[in-house]
Each structure stands twice: as structure tokens, then as C-alpha cells.
PDB file of C-alpha atoms in Angstrom:
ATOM      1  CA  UNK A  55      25.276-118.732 -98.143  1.00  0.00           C
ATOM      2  CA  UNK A  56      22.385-119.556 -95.571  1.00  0.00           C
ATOM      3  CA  UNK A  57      18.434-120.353 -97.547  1.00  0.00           C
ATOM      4  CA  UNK A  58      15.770-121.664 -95.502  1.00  0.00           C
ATOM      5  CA  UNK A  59      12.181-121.749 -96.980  1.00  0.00           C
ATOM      6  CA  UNK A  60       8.878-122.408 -94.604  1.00  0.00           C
ATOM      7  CA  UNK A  61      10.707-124.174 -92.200  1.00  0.00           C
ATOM      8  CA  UNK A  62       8.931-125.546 -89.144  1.00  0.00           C
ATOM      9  CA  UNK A  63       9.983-127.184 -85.960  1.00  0.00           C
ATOM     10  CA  UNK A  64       8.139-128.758 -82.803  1.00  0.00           C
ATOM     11  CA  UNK A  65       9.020-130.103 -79.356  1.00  0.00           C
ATOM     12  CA  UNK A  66       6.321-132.885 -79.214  1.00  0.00           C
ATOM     13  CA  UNK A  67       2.979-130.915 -79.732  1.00  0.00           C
ATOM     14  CA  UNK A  68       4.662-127.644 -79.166  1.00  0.00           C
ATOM     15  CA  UNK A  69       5.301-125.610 -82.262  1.00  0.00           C
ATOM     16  CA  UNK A  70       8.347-123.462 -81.677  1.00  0.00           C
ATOM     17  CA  UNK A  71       9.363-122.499 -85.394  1.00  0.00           C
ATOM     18  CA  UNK A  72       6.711-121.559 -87.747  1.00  0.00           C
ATOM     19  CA  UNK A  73       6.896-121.280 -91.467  1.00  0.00           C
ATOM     20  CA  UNK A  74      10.600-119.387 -90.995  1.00  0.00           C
ATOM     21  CA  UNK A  75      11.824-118.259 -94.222  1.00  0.00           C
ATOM     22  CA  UNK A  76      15.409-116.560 -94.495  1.00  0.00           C
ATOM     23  CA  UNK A  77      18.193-115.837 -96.705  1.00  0.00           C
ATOM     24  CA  UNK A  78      21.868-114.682 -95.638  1.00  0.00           C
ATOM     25  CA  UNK A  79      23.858-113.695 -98.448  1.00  0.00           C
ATOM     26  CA  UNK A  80      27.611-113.969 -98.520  1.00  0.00           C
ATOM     27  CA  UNK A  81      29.533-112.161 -96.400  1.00  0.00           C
ATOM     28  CA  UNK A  82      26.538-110.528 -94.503  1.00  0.00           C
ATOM     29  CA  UNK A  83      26.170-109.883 -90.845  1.00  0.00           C
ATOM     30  CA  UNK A  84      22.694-111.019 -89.703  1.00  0.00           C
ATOM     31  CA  UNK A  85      21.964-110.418 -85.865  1.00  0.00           C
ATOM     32  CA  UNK A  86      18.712-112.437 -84.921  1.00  0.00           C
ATOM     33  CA  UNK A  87      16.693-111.128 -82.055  1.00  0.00           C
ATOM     34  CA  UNK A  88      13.655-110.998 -79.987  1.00  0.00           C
ATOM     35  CA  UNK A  89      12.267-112.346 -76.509  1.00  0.00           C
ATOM     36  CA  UNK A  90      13.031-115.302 -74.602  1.00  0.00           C
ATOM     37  CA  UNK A  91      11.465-118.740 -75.852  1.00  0.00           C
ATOM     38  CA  UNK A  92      10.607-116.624 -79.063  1.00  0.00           C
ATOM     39  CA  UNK A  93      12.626-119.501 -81.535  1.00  0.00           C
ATOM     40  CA  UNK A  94      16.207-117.860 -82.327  1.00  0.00           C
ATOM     41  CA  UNK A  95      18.301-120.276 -80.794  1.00  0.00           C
ATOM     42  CA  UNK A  96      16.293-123.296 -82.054  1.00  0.00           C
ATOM     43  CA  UNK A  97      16.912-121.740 -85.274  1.00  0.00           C
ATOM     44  CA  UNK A  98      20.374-121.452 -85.125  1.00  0.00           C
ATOM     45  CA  UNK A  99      20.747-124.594 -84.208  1.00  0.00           C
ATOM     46  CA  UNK A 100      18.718-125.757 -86.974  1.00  0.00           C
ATOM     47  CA  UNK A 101      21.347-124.574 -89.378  1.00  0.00           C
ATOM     48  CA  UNK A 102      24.330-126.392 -87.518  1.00  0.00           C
ATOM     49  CA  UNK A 103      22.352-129.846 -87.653  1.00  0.00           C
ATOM     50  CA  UNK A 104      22.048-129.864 -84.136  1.00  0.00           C
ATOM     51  CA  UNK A 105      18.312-130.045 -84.086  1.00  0.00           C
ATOM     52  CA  UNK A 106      16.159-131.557 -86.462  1.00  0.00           C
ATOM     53  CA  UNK A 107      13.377-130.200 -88.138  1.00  0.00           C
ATOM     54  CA  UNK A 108       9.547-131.598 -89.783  1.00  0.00           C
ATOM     55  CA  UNK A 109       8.897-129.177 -92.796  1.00  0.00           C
ATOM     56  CA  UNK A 110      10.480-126.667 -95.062  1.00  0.00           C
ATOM     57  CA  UNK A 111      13.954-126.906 -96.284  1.00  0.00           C
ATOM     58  CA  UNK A 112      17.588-125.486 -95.366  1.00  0.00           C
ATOM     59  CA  UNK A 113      20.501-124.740 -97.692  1.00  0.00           C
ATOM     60  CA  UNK A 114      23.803-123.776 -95.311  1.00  0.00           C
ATOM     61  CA  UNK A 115      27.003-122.881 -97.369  1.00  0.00           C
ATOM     62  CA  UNK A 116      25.670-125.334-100.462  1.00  0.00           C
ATOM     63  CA  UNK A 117      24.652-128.461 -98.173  1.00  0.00           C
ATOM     64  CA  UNK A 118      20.553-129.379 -97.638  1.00  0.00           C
ATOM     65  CA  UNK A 119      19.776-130.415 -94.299  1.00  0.00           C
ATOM     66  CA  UNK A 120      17.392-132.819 -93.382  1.00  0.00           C
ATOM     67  CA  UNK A 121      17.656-136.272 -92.380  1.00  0.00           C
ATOM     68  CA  UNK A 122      20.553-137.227 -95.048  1.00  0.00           C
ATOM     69  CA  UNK A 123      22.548-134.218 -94.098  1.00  0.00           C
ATOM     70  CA  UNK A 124      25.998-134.285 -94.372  1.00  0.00           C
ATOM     71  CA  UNK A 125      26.781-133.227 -90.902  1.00  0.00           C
ATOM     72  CA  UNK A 126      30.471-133.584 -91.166  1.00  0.00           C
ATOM     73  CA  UNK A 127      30.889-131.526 -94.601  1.00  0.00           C
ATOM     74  CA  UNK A 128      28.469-128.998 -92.867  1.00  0.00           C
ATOM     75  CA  UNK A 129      30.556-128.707 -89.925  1.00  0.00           C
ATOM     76  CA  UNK A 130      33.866-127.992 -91.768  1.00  0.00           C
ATOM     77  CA  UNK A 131      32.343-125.604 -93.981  1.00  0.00           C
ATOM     78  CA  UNK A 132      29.756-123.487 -90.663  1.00  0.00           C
ATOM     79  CA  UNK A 133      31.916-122.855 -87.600  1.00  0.00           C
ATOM     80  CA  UNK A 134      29.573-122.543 -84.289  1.00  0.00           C
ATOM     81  CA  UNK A 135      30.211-120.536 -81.264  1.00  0.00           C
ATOM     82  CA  UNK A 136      27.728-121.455 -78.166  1.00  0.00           C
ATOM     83  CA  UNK A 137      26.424-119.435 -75.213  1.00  0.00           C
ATOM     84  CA  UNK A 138      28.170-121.509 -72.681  1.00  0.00           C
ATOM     85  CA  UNK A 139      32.157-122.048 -74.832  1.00  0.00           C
ATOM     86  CA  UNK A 140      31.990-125.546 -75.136  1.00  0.00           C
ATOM     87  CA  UNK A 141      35.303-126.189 -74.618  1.00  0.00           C
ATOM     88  CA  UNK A 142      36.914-129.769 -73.759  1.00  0.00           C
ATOM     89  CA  UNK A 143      37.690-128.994 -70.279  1.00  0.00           C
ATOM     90  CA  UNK A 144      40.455-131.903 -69.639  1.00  0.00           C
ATOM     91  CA  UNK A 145      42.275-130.537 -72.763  1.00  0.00           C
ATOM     92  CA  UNK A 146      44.669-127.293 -72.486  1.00  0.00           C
ATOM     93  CA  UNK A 147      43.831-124.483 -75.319  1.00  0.00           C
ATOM     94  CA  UNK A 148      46.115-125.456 -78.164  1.00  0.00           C
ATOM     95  CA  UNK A 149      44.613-129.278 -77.899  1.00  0.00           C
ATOM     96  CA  UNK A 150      41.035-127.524 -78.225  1.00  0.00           C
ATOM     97  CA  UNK A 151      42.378-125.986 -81.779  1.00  0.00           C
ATOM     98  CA  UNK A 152      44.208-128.577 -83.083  1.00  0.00           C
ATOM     99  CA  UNK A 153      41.742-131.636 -82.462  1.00  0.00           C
ATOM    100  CA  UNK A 154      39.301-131.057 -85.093  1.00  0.00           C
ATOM    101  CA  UNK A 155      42.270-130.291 -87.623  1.00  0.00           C
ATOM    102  CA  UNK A 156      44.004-133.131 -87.076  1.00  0.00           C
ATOM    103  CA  UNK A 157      41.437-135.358 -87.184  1.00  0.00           C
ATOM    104  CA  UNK A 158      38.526-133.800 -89.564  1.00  0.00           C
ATOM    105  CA  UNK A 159      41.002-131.957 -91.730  1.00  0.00           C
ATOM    106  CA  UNK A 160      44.347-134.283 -91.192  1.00  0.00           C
ATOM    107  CA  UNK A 161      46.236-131.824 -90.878  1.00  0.00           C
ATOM    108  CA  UNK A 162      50.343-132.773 -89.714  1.00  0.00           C
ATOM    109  CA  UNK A 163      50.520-131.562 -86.251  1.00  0.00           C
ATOM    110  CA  UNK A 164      53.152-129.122 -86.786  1.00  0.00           C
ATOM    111  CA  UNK A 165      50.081-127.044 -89.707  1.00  0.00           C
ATOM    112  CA  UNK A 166      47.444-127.469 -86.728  1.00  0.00           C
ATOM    113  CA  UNK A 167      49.641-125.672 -84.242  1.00  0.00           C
ATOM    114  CA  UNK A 168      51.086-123.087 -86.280  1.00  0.00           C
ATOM    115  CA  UNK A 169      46.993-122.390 -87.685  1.00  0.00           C
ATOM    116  CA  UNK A 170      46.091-122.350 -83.866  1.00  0.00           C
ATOM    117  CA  UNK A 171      49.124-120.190 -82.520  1.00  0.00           C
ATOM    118  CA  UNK A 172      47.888-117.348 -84.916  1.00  0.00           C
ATOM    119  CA  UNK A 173      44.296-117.900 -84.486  1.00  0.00           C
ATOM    120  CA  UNK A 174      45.102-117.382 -80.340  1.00  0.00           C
ATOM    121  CA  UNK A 175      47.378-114.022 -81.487  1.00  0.00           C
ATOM    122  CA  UNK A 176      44.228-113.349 -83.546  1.00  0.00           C
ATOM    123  CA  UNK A 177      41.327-113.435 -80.830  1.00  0.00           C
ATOM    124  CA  UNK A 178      43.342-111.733 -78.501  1.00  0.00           C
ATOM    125  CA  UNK A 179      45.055-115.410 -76.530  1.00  0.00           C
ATOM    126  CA  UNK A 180      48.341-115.540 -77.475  1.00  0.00           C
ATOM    127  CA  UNK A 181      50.375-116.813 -74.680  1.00  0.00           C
ATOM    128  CA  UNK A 182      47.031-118.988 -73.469  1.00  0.00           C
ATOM    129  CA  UNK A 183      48.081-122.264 -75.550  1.00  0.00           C
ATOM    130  CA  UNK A 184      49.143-124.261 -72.617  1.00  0.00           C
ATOM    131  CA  UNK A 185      46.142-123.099 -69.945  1.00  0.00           C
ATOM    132  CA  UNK A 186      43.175-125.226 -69.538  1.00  0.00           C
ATOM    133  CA  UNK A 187      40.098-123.824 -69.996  1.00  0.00           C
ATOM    134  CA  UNK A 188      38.768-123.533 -66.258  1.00  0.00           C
ATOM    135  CA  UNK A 189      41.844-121.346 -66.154  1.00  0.00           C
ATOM    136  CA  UNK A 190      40.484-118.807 -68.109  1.00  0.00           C
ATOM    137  CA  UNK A 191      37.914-116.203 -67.576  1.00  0.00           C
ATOM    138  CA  UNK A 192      34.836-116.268 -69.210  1.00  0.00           C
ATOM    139  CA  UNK A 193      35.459-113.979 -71.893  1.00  0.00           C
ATOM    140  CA  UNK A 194      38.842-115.578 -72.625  1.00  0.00           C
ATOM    141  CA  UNK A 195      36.894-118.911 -72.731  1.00  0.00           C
ATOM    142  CA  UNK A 196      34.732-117.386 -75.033  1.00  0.00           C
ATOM    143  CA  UNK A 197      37.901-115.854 -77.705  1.00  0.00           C
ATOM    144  CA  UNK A 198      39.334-119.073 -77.628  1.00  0.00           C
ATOM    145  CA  UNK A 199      36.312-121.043 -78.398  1.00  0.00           C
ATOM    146  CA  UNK A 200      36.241-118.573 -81.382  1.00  0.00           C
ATOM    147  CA  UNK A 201      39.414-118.741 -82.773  1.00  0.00           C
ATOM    148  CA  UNK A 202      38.683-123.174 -82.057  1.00  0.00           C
ATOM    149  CA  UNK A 203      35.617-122.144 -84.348  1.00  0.00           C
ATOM    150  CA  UNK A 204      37.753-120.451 -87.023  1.00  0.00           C
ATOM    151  CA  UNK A 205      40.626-123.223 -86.830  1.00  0.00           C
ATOM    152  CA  UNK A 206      38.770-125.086 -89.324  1.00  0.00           C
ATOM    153  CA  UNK A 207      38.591-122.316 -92.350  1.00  0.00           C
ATOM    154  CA  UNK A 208      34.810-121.959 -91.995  1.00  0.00           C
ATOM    155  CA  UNK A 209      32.961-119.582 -95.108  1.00  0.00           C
ATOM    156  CA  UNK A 210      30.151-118.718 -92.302  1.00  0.00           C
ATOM    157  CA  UNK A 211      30.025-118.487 -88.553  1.00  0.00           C
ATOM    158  CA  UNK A 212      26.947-118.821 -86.436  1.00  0.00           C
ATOM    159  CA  UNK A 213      26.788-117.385 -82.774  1.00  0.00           C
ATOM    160  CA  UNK A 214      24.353-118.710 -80.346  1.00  0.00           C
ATOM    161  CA  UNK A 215      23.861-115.825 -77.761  1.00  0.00           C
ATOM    162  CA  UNK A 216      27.817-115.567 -77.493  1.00  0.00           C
ATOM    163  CA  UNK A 217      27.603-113.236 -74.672  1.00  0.00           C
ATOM    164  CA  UNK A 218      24.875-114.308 -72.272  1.00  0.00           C
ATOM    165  CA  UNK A 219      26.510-116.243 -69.975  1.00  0.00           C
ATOM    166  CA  UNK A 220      29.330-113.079 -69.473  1.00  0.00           C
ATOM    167  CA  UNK A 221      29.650-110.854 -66.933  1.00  0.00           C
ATOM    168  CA  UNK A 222      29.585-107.316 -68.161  1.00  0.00           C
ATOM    169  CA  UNK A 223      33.025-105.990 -68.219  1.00  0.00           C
ATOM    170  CA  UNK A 224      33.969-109.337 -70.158  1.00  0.00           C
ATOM    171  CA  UNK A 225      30.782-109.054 -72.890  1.00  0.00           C
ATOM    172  CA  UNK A 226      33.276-106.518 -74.855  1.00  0.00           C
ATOM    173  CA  UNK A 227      36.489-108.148 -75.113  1.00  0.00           C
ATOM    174  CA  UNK A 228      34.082-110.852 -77.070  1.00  0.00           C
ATOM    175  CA  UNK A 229      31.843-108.325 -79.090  1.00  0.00           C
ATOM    176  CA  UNK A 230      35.547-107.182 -80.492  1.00  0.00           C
ATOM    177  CA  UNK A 231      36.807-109.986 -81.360  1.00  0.00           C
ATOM    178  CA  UNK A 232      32.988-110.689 -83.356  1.00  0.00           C
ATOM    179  CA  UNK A 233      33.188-106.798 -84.705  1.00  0.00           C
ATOM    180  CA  UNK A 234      36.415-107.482 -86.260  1.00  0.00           C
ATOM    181  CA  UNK A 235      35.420-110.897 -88.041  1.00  0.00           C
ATOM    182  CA  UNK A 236      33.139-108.717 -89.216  1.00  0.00           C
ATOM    183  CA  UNK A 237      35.200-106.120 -90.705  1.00  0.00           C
ATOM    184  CA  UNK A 238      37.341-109.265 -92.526  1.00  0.00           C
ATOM    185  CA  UNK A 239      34.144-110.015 -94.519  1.00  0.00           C
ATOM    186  CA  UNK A 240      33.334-113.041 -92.452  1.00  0.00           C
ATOM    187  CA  UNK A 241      29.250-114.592 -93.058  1.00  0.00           C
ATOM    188  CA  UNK A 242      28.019-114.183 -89.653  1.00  0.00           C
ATOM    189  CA  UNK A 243      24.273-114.991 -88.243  1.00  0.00           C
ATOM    190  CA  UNK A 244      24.567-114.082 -84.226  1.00  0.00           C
ATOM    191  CA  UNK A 245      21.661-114.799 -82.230  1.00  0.00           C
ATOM    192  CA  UNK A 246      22.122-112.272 -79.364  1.00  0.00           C
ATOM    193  CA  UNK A 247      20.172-109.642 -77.150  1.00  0.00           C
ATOM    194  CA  UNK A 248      23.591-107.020 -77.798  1.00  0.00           C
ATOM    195  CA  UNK A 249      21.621-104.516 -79.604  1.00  0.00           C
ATOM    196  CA  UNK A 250      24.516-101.608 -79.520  1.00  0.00           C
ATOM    197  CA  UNK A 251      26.433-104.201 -81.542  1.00  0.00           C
ATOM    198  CA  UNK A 252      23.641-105.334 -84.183  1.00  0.00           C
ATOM    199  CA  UNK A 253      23.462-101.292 -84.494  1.00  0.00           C
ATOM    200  CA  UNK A 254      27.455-101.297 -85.099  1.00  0.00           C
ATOM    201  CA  UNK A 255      27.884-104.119 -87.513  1.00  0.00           C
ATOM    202  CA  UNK A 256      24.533-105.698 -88.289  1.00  0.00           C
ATOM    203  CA  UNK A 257      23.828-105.391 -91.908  1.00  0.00           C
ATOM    204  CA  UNK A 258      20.377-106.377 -91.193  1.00  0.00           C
ATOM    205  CA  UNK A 259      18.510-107.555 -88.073  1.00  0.00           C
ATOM    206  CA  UNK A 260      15.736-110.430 -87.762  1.00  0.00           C
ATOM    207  CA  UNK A 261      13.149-109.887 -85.269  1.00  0.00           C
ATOM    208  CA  UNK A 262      11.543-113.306 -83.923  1.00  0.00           C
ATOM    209  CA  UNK A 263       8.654-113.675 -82.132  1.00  0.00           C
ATOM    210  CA  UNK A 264       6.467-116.992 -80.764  1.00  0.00           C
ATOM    211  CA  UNK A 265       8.578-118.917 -83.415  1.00  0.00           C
ATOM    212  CA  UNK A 266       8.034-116.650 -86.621  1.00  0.00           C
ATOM    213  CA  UNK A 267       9.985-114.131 -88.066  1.00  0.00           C
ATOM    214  CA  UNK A 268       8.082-110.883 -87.513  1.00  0.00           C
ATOM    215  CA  UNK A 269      10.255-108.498 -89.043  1.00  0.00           C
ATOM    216  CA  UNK A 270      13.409-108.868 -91.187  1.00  0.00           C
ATOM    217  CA  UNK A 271      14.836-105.188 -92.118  1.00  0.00           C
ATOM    218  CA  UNK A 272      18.055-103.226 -92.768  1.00  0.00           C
ATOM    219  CA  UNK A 273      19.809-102.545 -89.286  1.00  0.00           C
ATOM    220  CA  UNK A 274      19.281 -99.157 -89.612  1.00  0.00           C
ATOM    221  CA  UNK A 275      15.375 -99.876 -90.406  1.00  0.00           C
ATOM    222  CA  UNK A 276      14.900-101.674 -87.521  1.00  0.00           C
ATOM    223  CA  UNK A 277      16.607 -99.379 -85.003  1.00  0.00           C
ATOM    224  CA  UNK A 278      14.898 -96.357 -86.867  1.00  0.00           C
ATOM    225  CA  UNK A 279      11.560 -97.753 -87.799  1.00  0.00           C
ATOM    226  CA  UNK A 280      10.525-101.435 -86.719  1.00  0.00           C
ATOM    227  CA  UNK A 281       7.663-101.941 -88.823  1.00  0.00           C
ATOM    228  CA  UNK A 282       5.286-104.202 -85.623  1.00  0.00           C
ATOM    229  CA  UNK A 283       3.969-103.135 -82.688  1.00  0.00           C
ATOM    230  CA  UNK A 284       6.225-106.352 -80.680  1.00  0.00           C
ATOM    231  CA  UNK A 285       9.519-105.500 -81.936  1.00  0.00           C
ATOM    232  CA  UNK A 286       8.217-101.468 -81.212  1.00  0.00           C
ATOM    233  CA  UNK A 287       7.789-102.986 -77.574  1.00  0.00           C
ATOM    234  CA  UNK A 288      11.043-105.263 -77.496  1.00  0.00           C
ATOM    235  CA  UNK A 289      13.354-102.361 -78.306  1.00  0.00           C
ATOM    236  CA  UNK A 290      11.697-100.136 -76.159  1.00  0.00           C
ATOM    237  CA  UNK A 291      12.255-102.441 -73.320  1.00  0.00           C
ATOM    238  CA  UNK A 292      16.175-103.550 -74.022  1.00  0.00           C
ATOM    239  CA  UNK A 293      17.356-100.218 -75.191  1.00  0.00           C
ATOM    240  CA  UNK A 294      16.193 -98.704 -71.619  1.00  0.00           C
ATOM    241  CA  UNK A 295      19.037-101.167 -70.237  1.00  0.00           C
TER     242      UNK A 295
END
């Protein structure tokens, strides 16, 4: 589903992915972690066609990207869920699910809001369609910029530190809604610092570091056994929380 070989990435003379090399197989849960400014969201992002990148090569759900990417196919096909929702705050919540559809998919408006009216029963929303987002809570921001994610039938989903921006007692009502994409077989790479969940539903875990990927092992490897001394330190450190 997801192949990247040796790729590479810099901010001007700053190298912040080096010689990454990955592979997420079909309906796998991959949790990427590891310290701040260590590369994982760049990464991410990387896979979405959000950021460019200057060597190696990306496959994403049978489309290379690079500078002829086709960003629109990619974006039907990889649904993307971002730290701070990314919702269209002057629209209500059914017009955030039904844009896309209507006008990537064309889909006949009466399709888009029947698909969105169960994805909002799905995530936990129904009953939300007519609120506008800065309406909503955090975590309900959050659900329904899931289920917008899901409104157009994606075969992977990538999380960009979903959670960060939550306040606790909201960070589970999200982490649900993620475990039990999981549980329907969904491809899911998840950038996030939510270790008890990588534990839970992670079927392996990516340890970054200074913009290389240190350690890539089974989740119960990592949690058991990580393999380098930095990841030895990292989980030492977050698990005390």
C-alpha cells in the first residue's frame, strides 16, 4: 500500500529526512514515533503530496510521487487527518462531508448526504450535521474531520499527530474512533506520541530520530525490546507520563 525507498528531504541546507526507507502493507496499522523535530510529520506529509521531496522514491496506494504526481488521484485514494482538524470553518458539518464528493467524486447531492449522515453516526456525530465547526469541541472537531476523511472511500488513512492539539479528557473519544478503523481493516500510518494506543492496535511501530528511521519493529518488539539506546531513552521518558 505505502513503499518509499532512500527518500530524502531538506528545508534549504537543513536535512530533515535522511535516506527513509519504509513499507506499509495492506491493511496494517503503522504508528510512527519519536522526538520533536525528529522528521515524522514531514514524512507524513511526504506521502499526502503536501511536501516535496529531492531523492528516493514514494509509491502511496499504486501512485509515484514526485514532481508529476497525480495529486488529485492520490487524494481520493489516501484520506488525511491533521493535528489541528482542518475544517472549513464558514461551512456547517454536513457541507465539510459532502464538498469533496460532490465535486471530486460527483456525486448527486442526495449520495453525498446520505454517505455523510452515516459517516457522522459512524464517528460518533450524528445529530452534528447542521453545527459549524467552532461549535464543536475539539475532539468532536477532530471525529468529524475523520469521518470528512473517510467520505471519500479512501484504501489508506494517514494521521498527522491527531491528538496533540486535545485536551486530555477529549484525546479518547478520538483514539476510539482511530481503534475502531482499525478493527475494520482500515491501512493506517498515525504519526502520534499516544504510545498506550500504538501498544493497543499498532501492528508495528517506527521509531524516528534526527530524520532517519532508527528502529522499525513489531509493536510488541518495540515496547518489549527497542533495539537503540534513543528509542531505550524516548520510551523511558513518555511512558513515565
Amino acid at each position: 500500500m505505502i513503499s518509499i525507498r532512500s527518500l530524502s528531504k531538506w528545508f534549504g541546507p537543513k536535512q530533515v529526512l535522511d535516506d527513509c526507507t519504509l513499507d506499509v502493507a495492506k491493511g496494517e496499522i503503522v504508528v510512527i514515533c519519536g522526538p520533536s523535530g525528529s522528521g515524522k510529520s514531514t514524512l507524513i506529509r511526504t506521502l499526502n503530496g503536501l511536501e516535496p521531496f529531492q531523492q528516493g522514491s514514494a509509491i502511496v496506494a499504486g501512485i509515484a510521487l514526485g514532481e508529476r504526481a497525480d495529486l488529485r488521484a492520490l487524494r481520493q485514494k489516501v484520506g488525511m487527518v491533521f493535528q489541528h482538524f482542518e475544517l472549513f470553518p464558514h461551512l456547517s458539518v454536513i457541507d465539510n462531508l459532502t464538498l469533496a464528493p460532490l465535486k471530486v467524486l460527483s456525486l448527486g447531492p442526495e449520495e453525498a448526504a446520505t454517505r455523510a449522515h452515516a459517516l457522522l453516526a459512524r464517528v460518533g456525530m450524528d445529530g452534528y450535521a447542521d453545527a459549524m465547526p467552532g461549535q464543536l469541541s475539539g475532539g468532536q472537531q477532530q471525529r468529524v474531520a475523520i469521518a470528512r476523511a473517510l467520505a471519500m472511500e479512501p484504501v489508506c488513512m494517514l494521521f498527522d499527530e491527531p491528538t496533540s492539539a486535545l485536551d486530555p479528557e477529549m484525546i479518547a473519544e478520538v483514539l476510539d474512533v482511530m481503534t475502531e478503523l482499525a478493527r475494520e481493516g482500515m491501512t493506517m500510518l498515525c504519526v502520534t506520541h499516544e504510545m498506550g494506543f500504538a501498544r493497543r492496535v499498532a501492528h508495528r511501530v517506527v521509531f524516528m530520530d534526527g530524520g532517519r528511521i532508527v528502529e522499525d519493529a513489531p509493536s510488541a518488539d518495540f515496547f518489549a525490546r527497542p533495539k537503540s539506546e534513543r528509542a531505550q531513552a524516548f520510551l523511558a521518558r513518555i511512558l513515565r507520563h
